[in-house]
C-alpha atoms as a PDB file:
ATOM      1  CA  MET A   1     -48.195-109.719  15.591  1.00  0.00           C
ATOM      2  CA  LEU A   2     -51.817-109.172  16.505  1.00  0.00           C
ATOM      3  CA  ILE A   3     -51.032-109.413  20.307  1.00  0.00           C
ATOM      4  CA  ALA A   4     -48.253-106.797  19.993  1.00  0.00           C
ATOM      5  CA  ALA A   5     -50.629-104.392  18.128  1.00  0.00           C
ATOM      6  CA  ILE A   6     -53.314-104.964  20.878  1.00  0.00           C
ATOM      7  CA  LEU A   7     -50.722-104.317  23.652  1.00  0.00           C
ATOM      8  CA  ALA A   8     -49.347-101.203  21.963  1.00  0.00           C
ATOM      9  CA  LEU A   9     -52.823 -99.767  21.600  1.00  0.00           C
ATOM     10  CA  ALA A  10     -53.650-100.681  25.184  1.00  0.00           C
ATOM     11  CA  ALA A  11     -50.430 -98.931  26.345  1.00  0.00           C
ATOM     12  CA  GLY A  12     -51.085 -95.852  24.270  1.00  0.00           C
ATOM     13  CA  THR A  13     -54.705 -95.657  25.617  1.00  0.00           C
ATOM     14  CA  PHE A  14     -53.486 -95.920  29.141  1.00  0.00           C
ATOM     15  CA  GLY A  15     -50.798 -93.430  28.568  1.00  0.00           C
ATOM     16  CA  PHE A  16     -53.279 -90.878  27.196  1.00  0.00           C
ATOM     17  CA  ARG A  17     -55.533 -91.367  30.135  1.00  0.00           C
ATOM     18  CA  ALA A  18     -52.742 -91.133  32.658  1.00  0.00           C
ATOM     19  CA  ALA A  19     -51.404 -87.962  30.929  1.00  0.00           C
ATOM     20  CA  GLY A  20     -54.681 -86.328  31.307  1.00  0.00           C
ATOM     21  CA  VAL A  21     -54.698 -86.858  35.092  1.00  0.00           C
ATOM     22  CA  LEU A  22     -51.065 -86.164  35.681  1.00  0.00           C
ATOM     23  CA  LEU A  23     -50.967 -83.066  33.487  1.00  0.00           C
ATOM     24  CA  ARG A  24     -54.328 -81.410  34.477  1.00  0.00           C
ATOM     25  CA  ASP A  25     -52.828 -78.837  36.655  1.00  0.00           C
ATOM     26  CA  ARG A  26     -49.700 -78.090  34.547  1.00  0.00           C
ATOM     27  CA  LEU A  27     -51.613 -77.201  31.427  1.00  0.00           C
ATOM     28  CA  ASP A  28     -53.255 -73.852  31.320  1.00  0.00           C
ATOM     29  CA  LEU A  29     -55.626 -73.470  28.483  1.00  0.00           C
ATOM     30  CA  PRO A  30     -57.207 -70.130  27.364  1.00  0.00           C
ATOM     31  CA  ASP A  31     -60.898 -69.760  28.298  1.00  0.00           C
ATOM     32  CA  TRP A  32     -62.078 -70.129  24.756  1.00  0.00           C
ATOM     33  CA  ALA A  33     -60.292 -73.554  24.459  1.00  0.00           C
ATOM     34  CA  ARG A  34     -61.917 -74.707  27.721  1.00  0.00           C
ATOM     35  CA  GLN A  35     -65.389 -73.880  26.303  1.00  0.00           C
ATOM     36  CA  ALA A  36     -64.641 -75.404  22.867  1.00  0.00           C
ATOM     37  CA  LEU A  37     -63.425 -78.829  24.050  1.00  0.00           C
ATOM     38  CA  PRO A  38     -66.822 -80.347  25.070  1.00  0.00           C
ATOM     39  CA  VAL A  39     -68.465 -78.991  21.965  1.00  0.00           C
ATOM     40  CA  ALA A  40     -65.536 -80.407  19.771  1.00  0.00           C
ATOM     41  CA  ALA A  41     -65.970 -83.829  21.598  1.00  0.00           C
ATOM     42  CA  ALA A  42     -69.690 -83.858  20.802  1.00  0.00           C
ATOM     43  CA  ALA A  43     -69.128 -82.750  17.228  1.00  0.00           C
ATOM     44  CA  LEU A  44     -66.468 -85.558  16.674  1.00  0.00           C
ATOM     45  CA  LEU A  45     -68.878 -88.255  18.155  1.00  0.00           C
ATOM     46  CA  ALA A  46     -71.620 -86.981  15.894  1.00  0.00           C
ATOM     47  CA  ALA A  47     -69.367 -87.118  12.900  1.00  0.00           C
ATOM     48  CA  LEU A  48     -68.239 -90.670  13.658  1.00  0.00           C
ATOM     49  CA  ALA A  49     -71.918 -91.785  14.244  1.00  0.00           C
ATOM     50  CA  ALA A  50     -73.025 -90.179  10.909  1.00  0.00           C
ATOM     51  CA  ALA A  51     -70.105 -91.795   9.048  1.00  0.00           C
ATOM     52  CA  ALA A  52     -70.880 -95.303  10.555  1.00  0.00           C
ATOM     53  CA  ALA A  53     -74.654 -94.915   9.830  1.00  0.00           C
ATOM     54  CA  LEU A  54     -74.353 -93.700   6.193  1.00  0.00           C
ATOM     55  CA  THR A  55     -71.212 -95.409   4.801  1.00  0.00           C
ATOM     56  CA  GLU A  56     -69.936 -98.861   4.242  1.00  0.00           C
ATOM     57  CA  ALA A  57     -66.461 -99.513   2.653  1.00  0.00           C
ATOM     58  CA  GLY A  58     -66.153 -95.818   1.569  1.00  0.00           C
ATOM     59  CA  ARG A  59     -69.440 -95.717  -0.165  1.00  0.00           C
ATOM     60  CA  PHE A  60     -73.092 -94.924   0.589  1.00  0.00           C
ATOM     61  CA  ALA A  61     -74.543 -97.799   2.536  1.00  0.00           C
ATOM     62  CA  GLY A  62     -78.021 -97.676   1.064  1.00  0.00           C
ATOM     63  CA  TRP A  63     -81.310 -96.450   2.450  1.00  0.00           C
ATOM     64  CA  ALA A  64     -82.130 -99.230   4.862  1.00  0.00           C
ATOM     65  CA  ARG A  65     -79.396 -98.484   7.455  1.00  0.00           C
ATOM     66  CA  PRO A  66     -80.162 -94.780   7.660  1.00  0.00           C
ATOM     67  CA  ALA A  67     -83.766 -95.594   8.047  1.00  0.00           C
ATOM     68  CA  GLY A  68     -82.979 -97.880  10.878  1.00  0.00           C
ATOM     69  CA  VAL A  69     -80.797 -95.434  12.593  1.00  0.00           C
ATOM     70  CA  LEU A  70     -83.506 -92.708  12.255  1.00  0.00           C
ATOM     71  CA  VAL A  71     -86.020 -95.040  13.805  1.00  0.00           C
ATOM     72  CA  GLY A  72     -83.546 -95.661  16.740  1.00  0.00           C
ATOM     73  CA  VAL A  73     -82.823 -91.952  17.083  1.00  0.00           C
ATOM     74  CA  LEU A  74     -86.554 -91.118  17.261  1.00  0.00           C
ATOM     75  CA  LEU A  75     -87.189 -93.855  19.921  1.00  0.00           C
ATOM     76  CA  ALA A  76     -84.262 -92.804  21.967  1.00  0.00           C
ATOM     77  CA  TRP A  77     -85.486 -89.238  21.804  1.00  0.00           C
ATOM     78  CA  ARG A  78     -88.939 -90.339  22.971  1.00  0.00           C
ATOM     79  CA  ARG A  79     -86.954 -92.114  25.843  1.00  0.00           C
ATOM     80  CA  ALA A  80     -87.848 -95.727  25.007  1.00  0.00           C
ATOM     81  CA  PRO A  81     -86.004 -98.476  26.743  1.00  0.00           C
ATOM     82  CA  PHE A  82     -82.599 -99.155  25.147  1.00  0.00           C
ATOM     83  CA  VAL A  83     -83.465-102.860  24.271  1.00  0.00           C
ATOM     84  CA  LEU A  84     -86.522-101.450  22.241  1.00  0.00           C
ATOM     85  CA  VAL A  85     -84.498 -98.838  20.560  1.00  0.00           C
ATOM     86  CA  VAL A  86     -81.901-101.386  19.397  1.00  0.00           C
ATOM     87  CA  ALA A  87     -84.544-103.951  18.441  1.00  0.00           C
ATOM     88  CA  ALA A  88     -86.747-101.595  16.551  1.00  0.00           C
ATOM     89  CA  ALA A  89     -83.684-100.041  14.593  1.00  0.00           C
ATOM     90  CA  ALA A  90     -82.484-103.533  13.684  1.00  0.00           C
ATOM     91  CA  ALA A  91     -85.846-104.677  12.747  1.00  0.00           C
ATOM     92  CA  THR A  92     -86.536-101.708  10.526  1.00  0.00           C
ATOM     93  CA  THR A  93     -83.184-102.158   8.707  1.00  0.00           C
ATOM     94  CA  ALA A  94     -83.892-105.962   8.353  1.00  0.00           C
ATOM     95  CA  LEU A  95     -87.414-105.483   7.021  1.00  0.00           C
ATOM     96  CA  LEU A  96     -86.319-102.814   4.500  1.00  0.00           C
ATOM     97  CA  ARG A  97     -83.505-105.113   3.257  1.00  0.00           C
ATOM     98  CA  LEU A  98     -86.050-107.945   3.021  1.00  0.00           C
ATOM     99  CA  LEU A  99     -88.229-105.818   0.865  1.00  0.00           C
ATOM    100  CA  GLY A 100     -85.325-105.160  -1.414  1.00  0.00           C
ATOM    101  CA  VAL A 101     -84.331-101.585  -0.340  1.00  0.00           C
ATOM    102  CA  PRO A 102     -80.454-101.497  -0.447  1.00  0.00           C
END
């Protein structure tokens, strides 16, 4: 059953990607839609990141995880190496949880 679900998702993903390439010239979008698509993609990605950073099982995840994410965002903004960003974010979250912050 699990293999069938994985294969179905893989086929659907491939189909969406192939449709984008095959239908690019056949689909004529208005100018406002062409300008809105990149902004919509960025907004969707930001919403997914915020939901993953702030919630767990449909509830607030506590303060340790958002604090770790904030440290990671600040280091990434300062153009720190990726390994340092991930390690500092994880260390911040782990330290706060060790101190009893939920």
